[in-house]
Coordinates of C-alpha atoms and ligand atoms in Angstrom, one line a residue:
X1061 CA -21.0 7.1 11.2
X1062 CA -19.5 9.0 14.0
X1063 CA -16.4 7.4 15.5
X1064 CA -17.0 5.8 18.9
X1065 CA -14.4 8.1 20.4
X1066 CA -16.2 11.1 19.1
X1067 CA -19.4 9.8 20.7
X1068 CA -17.5 9.7 24.0
X1069 CA -15.9 13.0 23.5
X1070 CA -19.2 14.7 22.9
X1071 CA -20.3 13.6 26.4
X1072 CA -17.0 14.5 28.0
X1073 CA -17.1 17.9 26.4
X1074 CA -20.5 18.6 27.7
X1075 CA -19.3 17.5 31.2
X1076 CA -16.3 19.8 31.0
X1077 CA -18.4 22.8 30.0
X1078 CA -21.2 22.1 32.4
X1079 CA -18.5 22.1 35.2
X1080 CA -17.2 25.4 33.9
X1081 CA -14.1 24.2 32.1
X1082 CA -13.0 24.6 28.5
X1083 CA -14.1 21.7 26.3
X1084 CA -10.6 21.6 24.6
X1085 CA -9.5 19.5 27.6
X1086 CA -12.0 16.7 26.7
X1087 CA -9.8 14.4 24.7
X1088 CA -10.4 10.7 25.0
X1089 CA -7.8 8.0 24.3
X1090 CA -7.8 4.3 24.2
X1091 CA -6.6 3.3 27.7
X1092 CA -3.0 2.1 28.1
X1093 CA -4.2 0.3 31.2
X1094 CA -6.8 -2.1 29.9
X1095 CA -6.9 -3.8 33.3
X1096 CA -8.4 -0.7 34.8
X1097 CA -10.5 0.8 32.0
X1098 CA -11.2 0.9 28.3
X1099 CA -10.8 4.6 27.6
X1100 CA -9.4 7.5 29.5
X1101 CA -9.3 11.2 29.5
X1102 CA -6.2 13.0 30.8
X1103 CA -7.6 16.5 30.3
X1104 CA -8.0 17.3 34.0
X1105 CA -4.2 17.3 34.3
X1106 CA -3.8 19.9 31.6
X1107 CA -6.7 21.9 32.8
X1108 CA -5.3 22.1 36.3
X1109 CA -2.6 24.6 35.1
X1110 CA -5.2 26.9 33.5
X1111 CA -7.7 26.8 36.5
X1112 CA -5.1 26.6 39.2
X1113 CA -6.9 23.7 40.9
X1114 CA -5.9 20.2 41.8
X1115 CA -6.5 17.9 38.8
X1116 CA -8.4 15.4 40.9
X1117 CA -10.9 18.1 41.8
X1118 CA -11.5 18.9 38.1
X1119 CA -11.7 15.2 37.3
X1120 CA -14.3 14.8 40.1
X1121 CA -16.4 17.7 38.8
X1122 CA -16.4 16.2 35.3
X1123 CA -17.2 12.7 36.4
X1124 CA -20.1 14.1 38.4
X1125 CA -21.7 15.4 35.2
X1126 CA -20.9 12.3 33.1
X1127 CA -22.9 10.1 35.5
X1128 CA -26.1 11.0 33.7
X1129 CA -24.9 9.7 30.3
X1130 CA -25.8 6.2 29.1
X1131 CA -22.6 5.8 27.1
X1132 CA -20.6 4.7 30.0
X1133 CA -21.1 1.9 32.5
X1134 CA -18.3 3.3 34.6
X1135 CA -16.6 6.7 34.8
X1136 CA -14.3 7.5 37.7
X1137 CA -11.8 10.0 38.8
X1138 CA -8.5 8.4 39.8
X1139 CA -5.5 10.1 41.3
X1140 CA -3.8 12.3 40.3
X1141 CA -6.6 13.3 37.9
X1142 CA -7.3 10.6 35.4
X1143 CA -10.8 10.0 34.2
X1144 CA -11.2 6.2 33.6
X1145 CA -14.1 5.0 31.6
X1146 CA -15.8 1.8 30.5
X1147 CA -18.3 1.7 27.7
X1148 CA -21.9 0.7 28.5
X1149 CA -22.3 -2.7 26.8
X1150 CA -25.8 -1.7 25.6
X1151 CA -24.3 1.4 23.9
X1152 CA -21.5 -0.6 22.4
X1153 CA -23.8 -3.2 21.0
X1154 CA -26.2 -0.6 19.4
X1155 CA -23.1 1.0 17.9
X1156 CA -22.1 -2.3 16.3
X1157 CA -25.6 -3.1 15.1
X1158 CA -25.6 0.3 13.3
X1159 CA -22.1 -0.5 11.9
X1160 CA -23.4 -3.8 10.5
X1161 CA -26.3 -2.0 8.8
X1162 CA -24.0 0.6 7.3
X1163 CA -22.9 -0.2 3.7
X1164 CA -19.4 1.0 4.2
X1165 CA -19.1 -0.7 7.7
X1166 CA -19.2 2.7 9.4
X1167 CA -16.3 4.2 7.5
X1168 CA -17.2 7.6 6.2
X1169 CA -16.4 8.5 2.6
X1170 CA -14.3 11.6 2.0
X1171 CA -16.3 14.8 2.1
X1172 CA -14.5 16.2 -0.9
X1173 CA -13.1 13.3 -2.9
X1174 CA -9.7 13.9 -4.5
X1175 CA -8.3 12.8 -7.7
X1176 CA -5.1 11.0 -6.8
X1177 CA -2.5 9.4 -9.1
X1178 CA -0.4 6.7 -7.5
X1179 CA 2.8 6.0 -9.4
X1180 CA 3.9 2.5 -8.4
X1181 CA 5.4 -0.7 -9.7
X1182 CA 7.9 1.1 -11.8
X1183 CA 9.3 -1.9 -13.6
X1184 CA 11.9 -1.5 -16.3
X1185 CA 11.0 -2.9 -19.6
X1186 CA 13.1 -5.9 -20.8
X1187 CA 14.6 -6.4 -17.4
X1188 CA 13.0 -9.1 -15.3
X1189 CA 10.9 -8.1 -12.3
X1190 CA 12.9 -8.7 -9.2
X1191 CA 12.0 -8.5 -5.5
X1192 CA 12.9 -4.8 -5.4
X1193 CA 9.8 -4.1 -7.5
X1194 CA 7.7 -6.2 -5.2
X1195 CA 7.5 -3.6 -2.4
X1196 CA 6.4 -0.8 -4.7
X1197 CA 3.7 -3.0 -6.2
X1198 CA 2.4 -4.2 -2.8
X1199 CA 2.4 -0.9 -1.0
X1200 CA 1.1 1.1 -4.0
X1201 CA -1.7 -1.4 -4.6
X1202 CA -2.8 -1.2 -1.0
X1203 CA -2.7 2.6 -0.9
X1204 CA -4.8 2.6 -4.1
X1205 CA -7.4 0.4 -2.6
X1206 CA -7.5 2.4 0.7
X1207 CA -8.0 5.6 -1.2
X1208 CA -10.9 4.2 -3.2
X1209 CA -12.5 2.7 -0.1
X1210 CA -12.5 6.2 1.3
X1211 CA -14.2 7.6 -1.8
X1212 CA -11.4 9.2 -3.6
X1213 CA -10.8 8.8 -7.4
X1214 CA -7.5 6.9 -7.5
X1215 CA -5.7 6.2 -10.7
X1216 CA -2.8 3.7 -10.5
X1217 CA 0.0 4.2 -13.1
X1218 CA 2.7 1.6 -13.5
X1219 CA 5.1 4.2 -14.9
X1220 CA 7.3 1.8 -17.0
X1221 CA 11.0 2.5 -17.3
X1222 CA 10.9 2.2 -21.1
X1223 CA 13.1 5.0 -22.4
X1224 CA 16.5 4.7 -20.9
X1225 CA 19.8 3.2 -21.7
X1226 CA 18.6 -0.3 -21.3
X1227 CA 16.8 0.2 -24.6
X1228 CA 20.0 1.3 -26.3
X1229 CA 21.8 -1.6 -24.9
X1230 CA 19.3 -4.1 -26.2
X1231 CA 19.4 -2.5 -29.7
X1232 CA 23.2 -2.6 -29.7
X1233 CA 23.4 -6.2 -28.7
X1234 CA 20.7 -7.3 -31.2
X1235 CA 22.5 -5.4 -33.9
X1236 CA 25.7 -7.3 -33.2
X1237 CA 23.8 -10.6 -33.3
X1238 CA 21.5 -10.1 -36.2
X1239 CA 22.6 -7.1 -38.3
X1240 CA 20.4 -8.4 -41.1
X1241 CA 17.1 -7.5 -39.3
X1242 CA 15.2 -4.7 -41.0
X1243 CA 15.4 -2.5 -37.8
X1244 CA 19.0 -1.7 -38.5
X1245 CA 18.4 -0.6 -42.1
X1246 CA 19.0 3.2 -42.0
X1247 CA 16.6 3.8 -44.9
X1248 CA 13.9 1.6 -43.4
X1249 CA 10.6 3.3 -43.7
X1250 CA 8.1 0.5 -43.7
X1251 CA 5.8 -1.0 -41.0
X1252 CA 7.5 -3.2 -38.5
X1253 CA 7.2 -6.9 -38.9
X1254 CA 4.3 -8.6 -37.2
X1255 CA 6.3 -11.1 -35.2
X1256 CA 8.9 -10.0 -32.7
X1257 CA 12.2 -11.7 -33.4
X1258 CA 12.7 -12.7 -29.7
X1259 CA 10.8 -14.1 -26.8
X1260 CA 10.8 -12.6 -23.3
X1261 CA 13.3 -15.1 -22.0
X1262 CA 15.6 -14.2 -24.9
X1263 CA 15.2 -10.5 -24.0
X1264 CA 16.0 -11.2 -20.4
X1265 CA 19.2 -12.9 -21.5
X1266 CA 20.1 -10.1 -24.0
X1267 CA 19.8 -7.3 -21.5
X1268 CA 22.3 -8.5 -18.9
X1269 CA 24.7 -9.6 -21.6
X1270 CA 24.6 -6.2 -23.1
X1271 CA 24.9 -4.5 -19.8
X1272 CA 27.9 -6.6 -18.9
X1273 CA 29.6 -5.9 -22.1
X1274 CA 29.0 -2.1 -21.9
X1275 CA 30.8 -2.1 -18.5
X1276 CA 33.9 -3.6 -20.0
X1277 CA 33.9 -2.1 -23.4
X1278 CA 33.9 1.7 -23.8
X1279 CA 33.1 1.7 -27.5
X1280 CA 30.2 -0.7 -27.0
X1281 CA 28.8 1.6 -24.3
X1282 CA 29.1 4.6 -26.6
X1283 CA 27.2 2.7 -29.3
X1284 CA 24.5 2.0 -26.8
X1285 CA 24.3 5.6 -25.7
X1286 CA 24.1 6.7 -29.3
X1287 CA 21.4 4.1 -30.0
X1288 CA 19.4 5.5 -27.0
X1289 CA 19.7 9.0 -28.4
X1290 CA 18.7 7.9 -31.9
X1291 CA 15.7 6.0 -30.5
X1292 CA 14.6 9.0 -28.6
X1293 CA 15.1 11.2 -31.6
X1294 CA 12.8 9.0 -33.6
X1295 CA 14.9 6.7 -35.8
X1296 CA 12.2 4.7 -37.5
X1297 CA 13.7 1.2 -37.3
X1298 CA 14.7 1.6 -33.7
X1299 CA 11.1 2.8 -32.9
X1300 CA 9.8 -0.4 -34.5
X1301 CA 12.2 -2.5 -32.5
X1302 CA 11.3 -0.6 -29.3
X1303 CA 7.6 -1.4 -30.0
X1304 CA 8.4 -5.1 -30.2
X1305 CA 10.4 -5.0 -27.0
X1306 CA 7.5 -3.3 -25.3
X1307 CA 4.9 -5.8 -26.5
X1308 CA 6.8 -8.8 -25.5
X1309 CA 7.9 -7.3 -22.2
X1310 CA 4.6 -5.7 -21.1
X1311 CA 2.7 -9.0 -21.8
X1312 CA 5.0 -10.7 -19.4
X1313 CA 4.8 -8.0 -16.8
X1314 CA 1.0 -8.1 -16.9
X1315 CA 1.1 -11.8 -16.2
X1316 CA 3.3 -11.3 -13.2
X1317 CA 1.3 -8.5 -11.7
X1318 CA -1.9 -10.5 -12.1
X1319 CA -0.4 -13.2 -10.0
X1320 CA 0.2 -10.6 -7.3
X1321 CA -3.3 -9.2 -7.6
X1322 CA -1.9 -5.9 -8.6
X1323 CA -3.8 -4.0 -11.2
X1324 CA -2.9 -0.7 -12.9
X1325 CA -5.3 1.6 -14.6
X1326 CA -2.6 3.2 -16.7
X1327 CA 0.2 1.4 -18.5
X1328 CA 2.1 4.6 -19.2
X1329 CA 5.8 5.0 -19.1
X1330 CA 8.7 7.4 -19.5
X1331 CA 8.4 7.2 -23.3
X1332 CA 4.8 8.7 -23.1
X1333 CA 6.2 11.8 -21.4
X1334 CA 8.8 12.3 -24.2
X1335 CA 6.5 14.4 -26.5
X1336 CA 6.0 16.8 -23.6
X1337 CA 9.7 17.5 -23.2
X1338 CA 10.5 20.1 -26.0
X1339 CA 7.7 22.5 -24.9
X1340 CA 8.5 22.0 -21.3
X1341 CA 12.1 22.8 -21.9
X1342 CA 11.3 25.9 -23.9
X1343 CA 9.0 27.0 -21.1
X1344 CA 11.6 26.5 -18.4
X1345 CA 14.1 28.5 -20.4
X1346 CA 11.7 31.3 -21.5
X1347 CA 10.4 31.9 -18.0
X1348 CA 13.9 32.0 -16.7
X1349 CA 13.5 29.0 -14.3
X1350 CA 16.3 27.1 -16.1
X1351 CA 19.8 28.2 -16.9
X1352 CA 22.9 26.7 -18.5
X1353 CA 25.6 25.4 -16.2
X1354 CA 28.7 24.0 -18.0
X1355 CA 26.6 23.3 -21.1
X1356 CA 23.9 21.5 -19.1
X1357 CA 20.4 22.9 -18.6
X1358 CA 19.6 23.1 -14.9
X1359 CA 17.0 24.5 -12.4
X1360 CA 18.3 25.5 -9.0
X1361 CA 16.2 23.9 -6.2
X1362 CA 18.1 24.5 -3.0
X1363 CA 16.4 26.2 -0.2
X1364 CA 17.8 28.2 2.7
X1365 CA 16.6 25.8 5.3
X1366 CA 18.3 22.8 3.8
X1367 CA 20.5 21.0 6.2
X1368 CA 22.6 19.5 3.4
X1369 CA 23.2 20.8 -0.1
X1370 CA 20.5 19.9 -2.7
X1371 CA 22.2 20.0 -6.1
X1372 CA 20.4 21.6 -9.0
X1373 CA 17.8 19.6 -11.0
X1374 CA 19.4 18.8 -14.3
X1375 CA 17.0 19.0 -17.2
X1376 CA 19.2 18.3 -20.2
X1377 CA 22.8 17.0 -20.4
X1378 CA 25.3 19.1 -22.4
X1379 CA 24.7 16.8 -25.4
X1380 CA 21.0 17.6 -25.2
X1381 CA 20.0 14.2 -23.9
X1382 CA 17.1 14.1 -21.4
X1383 CA 17.4 12.4 -18.1
X1384 CA 15.3 10.6 -15.4
X1385 CA 14.5 14.1 -14.0
X1386 CA 13.3 15.2 -17.4
X1387 CA 10.9 12.4 -17.9
X1388 CA 9.5 12.7 -14.4
X1389 CA 8.9 16.4 -14.8
X1390 CA 7.3 15.9 -18.3
X1391 CA 5.1 13.1 -16.8
X1392 CA 3.9 15.7 -14.2
X1393 CA 3.0 18.0 -17.0
X1394 CA 1.2 15.2 -18.9
X1395 CA -0.7 14.1 -15.8
X1396 CA -1.8 17.7 -15.0
X1397 CA -3.1 18.0 -18.6
X1398 CA -4.8 14.6 -18.7
X1399 CA -6.2 14.2 -15.1
X1400 CA -5.7 17.4 -13.2
X1401 CA -4.9 15.4 -10.0
X1402 CA -5.1 16.9 -6.5
X1403 CA -2.3 14.7 -5.5
X1404 CA 0.4 12.5 -7.0
X1405 CA 1.9 9.8 -4.8
X1406 CA 5.2 8.0 -5.8
X1407 CA 5.9 4.7 -4.2
X1408 CA 9.6 4.2 -4.9
X1409 CA 12.7 2.9 -3.2
X1410 CA 13.8 5.4 -0.6
X1411 CA 17.3 5.6 -2.1
X1412 CA 15.6 7.7 -4.8
X1413 CA 14.6 10.4 -2.3
X1414 CA 17.0 13.0 -3.5
X1415 CA 15.7 12.6 -7.1
X1416 CA 12.2 13.2 -5.9
X1417 CA 13.1 16.2 -3.8
X1418 CA 14.7 17.8 -6.9
X1419 CA 11.8 16.9 -9.2
X1420 CA 9.1 18.1 -6.7
X1421 CA 10.9 21.3 -6.0
X1422 CA 11.5 22.0 -9.6
X1423 CA 7.8 21.3 -10.5
X1424 CA 6.6 23.6 -7.8
X1425 CA 9.1 26.4 -8.5
X1426 CA 8.3 26.3 -12.2
X1427 CA 4.6 26.0 -11.6
X1428 CA 4.2 22.8 -13.5
X1429 CA 1.4 22.0 -11.1
X1430 CA -1.2 24.1 -9.2
X1431 CA 0.0 25.6 -6.0
X1432 CA -2.1 23.2 -4.0
X1433 CA -1.3 20.0 -5.9
X1434 CA 0.3 17.7 -3.5
X1435 CA 3.4 15.7 -4.5
X1436 CA 4.2 12.9 -2.1
X1437 CA 7.1 10.5 -1.9
X1438 CA 6.6 7.2 -0.2
X1439 CA 10.1 5.9 0.0
X1440 CA 10.4 2.2 1.1
X1441 CA 13.3 0.4 2.6
X1442 CA 15.0 -2.7 1.3
X1443 CA 13.8 -6.2 1.6
X1444 CA 16.6 -8.2 3.1
X1445 CA 17.5 -11.8 3.6
X1446 CA 18.1 -13.3 7.0
X1447 CA 21.8 -12.3 6.6
X1448 CA 20.7 -8.7 6.7
X1449 CA 21.7 -8.2 3.0
X1450 CA 19.4 -7.6 0.1
X1451 CA 17.3 -10.7 -0.5
X1452 CA 19.0 -13.2 -2.8
X1453 CA 18.5 -16.7 -4.2
X1454 CA 20.2 -19.5 -2.3
X1455 CA 22.9 -19.4 -5.0
X1456 CA 23.4 -15.7 -4.3
X1457 CA 21.9 -14.4 -7.5
X1458 CA 19.2 -11.7 -7.8
X1459 CA 15.9 -13.2 -6.7
X1460 CA 13.4 -12.9 -9.5
X1461 CA 9.8 -12.2 -8.5
X1462 CA 8.4 -15.3 -10.2
X1463 CA 10.8 -17.5 -8.3
X1464 CA 10.1 -16.0 -5.0
X1465 CA 6.4 -16.5 -5.5
X1466 CA 6.7 -20.1 -6.5
X1467 CA 9.0 -20.8 -3.6
X1468 CA 6.5 -19.4 -1.1
X1469 CA 3.7 -21.3 -2.8
X1470 CA 5.5 -24.6 -2.5
X1471 CA 6.2 -24.0 1.1
X1472 CA 2.6 -23.1 1.7
X1473 CA 1.4 -26.2 -0.3
X1474 CA 3.5 -28.5 1.9
X1475 CA 2.1 -27.0 5.1
X1476 CA -1.4 -27.1 3.8
X1477 CA -1.3 -30.7 2.7
X1478 CA 0.4 -31.8 6.0
X1479 CA -1.9 -30.0 8.4
X1480 CA -5.2 -29.2 6.7
X1481 CA -8.2 -30.8 5.2
X1482 CA -7.9 -29.4 1.7
X1483 CA -6.3 -31.7 -0.9
X1484 CA -5.3 -31.8 -4.5
X1485 CA -6.1 -28.9 -6.9
X1486 CA -7.9 -27.2 -4.1
X1487 CA -4.8 -27.3 -2.0
X1488 CA -2.8 -25.7 -4.9
X1489 CA -5.2 -22.8 -5.2
X1490 CA -5.4 -22.4 -1.4
X1491 CA -1.6 -22.4 -1.2
X1492 CA -1.5 -19.6 -3.7
X1493 CA -4.0 -17.5 -1.8
X1494 CA -2.2 -18.1 1.5
X1495 CA 1.2 -17.6 -0.1
X1496 CA 0.1 -14.2 -1.4
X1497 CA -1.0 -13.3 2.1
X1498 CA 2.3 -14.4 3.5
X1499 CA 4.2 -12.2 1.1
X1500 CA 2.0 -9.1 1.3
X1501 CA 1.3 -9.1 5.0
X1502 CA 5.0 -9.8 5.7
X1503 CA 5.8 -6.7 3.7
X1504 CA 2.9 -4.4 4.7
X1505 CA 3.1 -5.1 8.4
X1506 CA 6.4 -3.2 8.5
X1507 CA 6.5 0.5 8.3
X1508 CA 7.2 1.1 4.6
X1509 CA 10.3 3.2 5.1
X1510 CA 12.1 0.6 7.1
X1511 CA 14.2 -2.2 5.8
X1512 CA 12.9 -5.6 6.8
X1513 CA 13.9 -9.2 6.7
X1514 CA 12.0 -11.5 4.4
X1515 CA 11.8 -14.6 6.6
X1516 CA 10.1 -17.4 4.6
X1517 CA 9.7 -19.6 7.7
X1518 CA 8.1 -16.9 9.8
X1519 CA 5.9 -15.3 7.1
X1520 CA 4.4 -18.6 6.1
X1521 CA 3.6 -19.6 9.7
X1522 CA 0.0 -20.0 10.8
X1523 CA 0.9 -18.5 14.2
X1524 CA 2.0 -15.1 15.1
X1525 CA 1.7 -11.8 13.3
X1526 CA 1.4 -13.2 9.8
X1527 CA -0.9 -13.3 6.8
X1528 CA -1.6 -17.0 7.2
X1529 CA -2.7 -16.4 10.8
X1530 CA -5.1 -13.7 9.7
X1531 CA -6.5 -15.9 6.9
X1532 CA -6.7 -18.9 9.3
X1533 CA -8.8 -16.7 11.6
X1534 CA -11.2 -15.7 8.8
X1535 CA -11.6 -19.3 7.7
X1536 CA -12.4 -20.3 11.2
X1537 CA -15.2 -17.8 11.3
X1538 CA -16.4 -18.8 7.9
X1539 CA -16.6 -22.4 8.9
X1540 CA -18.6 -21.7 12.0
X1541 CA -21.0 -19.6 9.8
X1542 CA -21.2 -22.5 7.4
X1543 CA -22.1 -25.0 10.1
X1544 CA -24.8 -22.5 11.3
X1545 CA -26.2 -22.4 7.8
X1546 CA -26.2 -26.2 7.7
X1547 CA -28.5 -26.1 10.7
X1548 CA -30.9 -24.4 8.3
X1549 CA -30.4 -20.9 9.8
X1550 CA -29.5 -17.6 8.3
X1551 CA -26.4 -15.9 9.7
X1552 CA -27.4 -12.6 8.0
X1553 CA -30.5 -12.2 10.2
X1554 CA -31.0 -10.9 13.7
X1555 CA -29.3 -8.5 16.1
X1556 CA -26.4 -8.5 18.5
X1557 CA -27.0 -8.5 22.3
X1558 CA -24.8 -6.8 24.8
X1559 CA -21.6 -8.7 25.6
X1560 CA -22.0 -11.7 27.8
X1561 CA -18.4 -11.9 29.0
X1562 CA -15.1 -10.0 29.0
X1563 CA -13.6 -11.6 25.9
X1564 CA -16.8 -10.8 24.0
X1565 CA -16.6 -7.2 25.1
X1566 CA -13.0 -7.0 24.1
X1567 CA -13.8 -8.3 20.6
X1568 CA -16.7 -5.8 20.4
X1569 CA -14.4 -2.9 21.4
X1570 CA -11.9 -3.9 18.7
X1571 CA -14.6 -4.0 16.1
X1572 CA -15.9 -0.6 17.1
X1573 CA -12.5 0.9 16.3
X1574 CA -12.5 0.0 12.7
X1575 CA -13.6 3.4 11.4
X1576 CA -10.9 5.2 13.3
X1577 CA -8.2 3.1 11.6
X1578 CA -8.7 3.4 7.9
X1579 CA -8.7 7.1 7.2
X1580 CA -5.6 7.9 9.3
X1581 CA -3.8 4.9 7.8
X1582 CA -4.5 6.4 4.3
X1583 CA -3.6 9.9 5.3
X1584 CA -0.3 8.7 6.7
X1585 CA 0.2 6.3 3.8
X1586 CA 0.7 3.6 6.4
X1587 CA -0.9 0.2 5.5
X1588 CA 1.0 -1.2 8.5
X1589 CA -1.6 0.4 10.7
X1590 CA -4.3 -1.8 9.1
X1591 CA -2.1 -4.8 9.7
X1592 CA -1.6 -4.1 13.4
X1593 CA -5.4 -3.4 13.7
X1594 CA -6.3 -6.8 12.2
X1595 CA -3.7 -8.6 14.3
X1596 CA -5.3 -7.2 17.4
X1597 CA -8.8 -8.0 16.1
X1598 CA -7.8 -11.5 15.1
X1599 CA -6.4 -12.1 18.6
X1600 CA -9.5 -10.7 20.2
X1601 CA -11.6 -13.0 18.1
X1602 CA -9.5 -16.1 18.9
X1603 CA -9.7 -15.4 22.6
X1604 CA -13.4 -15.1 22.4
X1605 CA -13.7 -18.2 20.3
X1606 CA -11.7 -20.3 22.8
X1607 CA -13.8 -19.2 25.7
X1608 CA -17.2 -19.5 24.1
X1609 CA -19.2 -22.5 22.9
X1610 CA -21.0 -20.8 20.1
X1611 CA -22.7 -23.4 18.1
X1612 CA -23.5 -25.7 21.0
X1613 CA -25.3 -23.0 23.0
X1614 CA -28.8 -23.9 23.9
X1615 CA -29.9 -20.3 24.1
X1616 CA -31.0 -19.5 20.5
X1617 CA -31.2 -15.7 21.0
X1618 CA -27.7 -15.7 22.4
X1619 CA -26.5 -17.9 19.6
X1620 CA -27.9 -15.6 17.0
X1621 CA -26.3 -12.7 18.6
X1622 CA -22.9 -14.4 18.6
X1623 CA -23.3 -15.3 14.9
X1624 CA -24.1 -11.7 14.1
X1625 CA -20.9 -10.7 15.9
X1626 CA -19.0 -13.3 13.8
X1627 CA -20.5 -11.9 10.6
X1628 CA -19.3 -8.5 11.6
X1629 CA -15.8 -9.7 12.5
X1630 CA -15.6 -11.6 9.1
X1631 CA -16.8 -8.5 7.2
X1632 CA -14.3 -6.2 8.9
X1633 CA -11.4 -8.6 8.5
X1634 CA -12.2 -9.3 4.9
X1635 CA -12.5 -5.6 4.1
X1636 CA -9.2 -5.0 5.7
X1637 CA -7.4 -7.8 3.8
X1638 CA -8.9 -6.5 0.6
X1639 CA -7.4 -3.1 1.4
X1640 CA -4.1 -4.9 1.9
X1641 CA -4.5 -6.6 -1.5
X1642 CA -5.2 -10.3 -0.7
X1643 CA -8.2 -12.5 0.0
X1644 CA -9.2 -15.5 2.1
X1645 CA -10.1 -19.0 0.9
X1646 CA -13.3 -20.6 2.0
X1647 CA -11.4 -23.5 3.7
X1648 CA -7.9 -24.3 4.5
Ligands
LIG121 N1 11.8 2.5 -13.1 C1 12.3 3.1 -11.9 C2 13.3 2.1 -11.2 O1 13.3 0.9 -11.4 C3 11.2 3.4 -10.9 C4 10.2 4.4 -11.4 C5 9.6 5.1 -10.3 N2 8.6 6.1 -10.7 C6 9.0 7.4 -11.2 N3 8.0 8.2 -11.6 N4 10.2 7.7 -11.2 O2 14.1 2.6 -10.5

């Protein structure tokens, strides 16, 4: 469906041309003076320079021609040359009725759908998930859903950190503790034992211990580096151990992501890229893209226009070991082979920006992708506590994701039991749903690149710009629809009538903007635009609700019309929160 602004622009363009002016001046914007009008066109001001005429004269000419259109109930020229417009309520209503009948709620699918890989989550195997991984998961999941809604083929890849030093550290520590395990037998050739010799909680204790020791003990660290290299070179026992670490760790990660309603299509990781490294390295050398610099293999990636120096992209260290760059480049090669994507989007902490500049430039320069393959970095800021420092537990430790979720759920549970009608098990489930909205909306309503303060009190509030407020609004609509159903009537039947009052029209105007929000939010990789849209929409709905006696209306035709409006508001709100990655309960 055409966007409502495009419908208006079509009329305004005709009016400009009919008055002898270029149609390029016919841009329409949402009014910044809602007290005066709903939409405005400021083109007469720009046209004045071209035609050497007073803007108000041009505006008057154009308005004269618009008068014949039925899209507007009001169009007037205002000094110094604004064209102020109000939509004809009849037109607005027919637009919304069409929207309601449209299976994608008026949002057009992409004309040429793209294959897009989103690299998000990025947890490190054997290390517990912490809140830093939360943002990547939340933002990436939302982008994935937005892309799909617009008709693209989107593949989500968790891209595990499963190949680095943490693996060597765990191997080293385990070897100290249980040297008798078969993994450490140099001559070991057999299959690996069926049972892993550790649980996830043990793993999570082993890693920090090993990491701590390596910082104090140089020999220990060298052992871990050596173990990492041997693992990467294929030492059999270490590979077997690695598989166990993976099994135990991934099962736990899956459980955690499920709680967050975050779902990956691919559970690939750095290790999967490893087999692509030798050929890629040979190619980079043969084609002359890479050269040796003090023993290390590097690709120069600086460009003349750089404001600050971008160091070369290191491919191999002087001892031949691969690096984070190497696995990311090899992953690009792998993805091109497997999926031939049009775009790869990386949702990663913005402190890794330099790494991605180097990797992207190197990939482009060495033609590891097609020329038109897009590589995008969505760098997000830090989630801070109220003290402005990275979010910590009350005791000052690293806040683990599981703990954060359960703290929020407890808080929500308390509020729900105190204030609301749901009880018992229902209250628990409801608290989980609302809790998730608090976390996700709290995150997504901020521009991704900005740091933000995770404020439990504010995020879990039912008032203000929060997830619970949005859910509360949806539940309010659902309960009205439910009562209507109890009257024996079908909320899915009938049509909307033109707005009966100002708050109803305001709600209708918000709804009609839905299709102009989603595509730009996806293009700009900006879920926060969906948040600010639904906040406005929820406010518009609540004002309408407070001024209108919906169910007690005696006028059945009017009542049906309002119910239809509520159905549309519910559908738009529920679609939006689904794109943000959470859902609303039936009651709360
Ligand atoms: N595992 C990395 C980390 O925790 C994030 C991975 C991001 N994705 C990527 N392709 N490098 O920092």
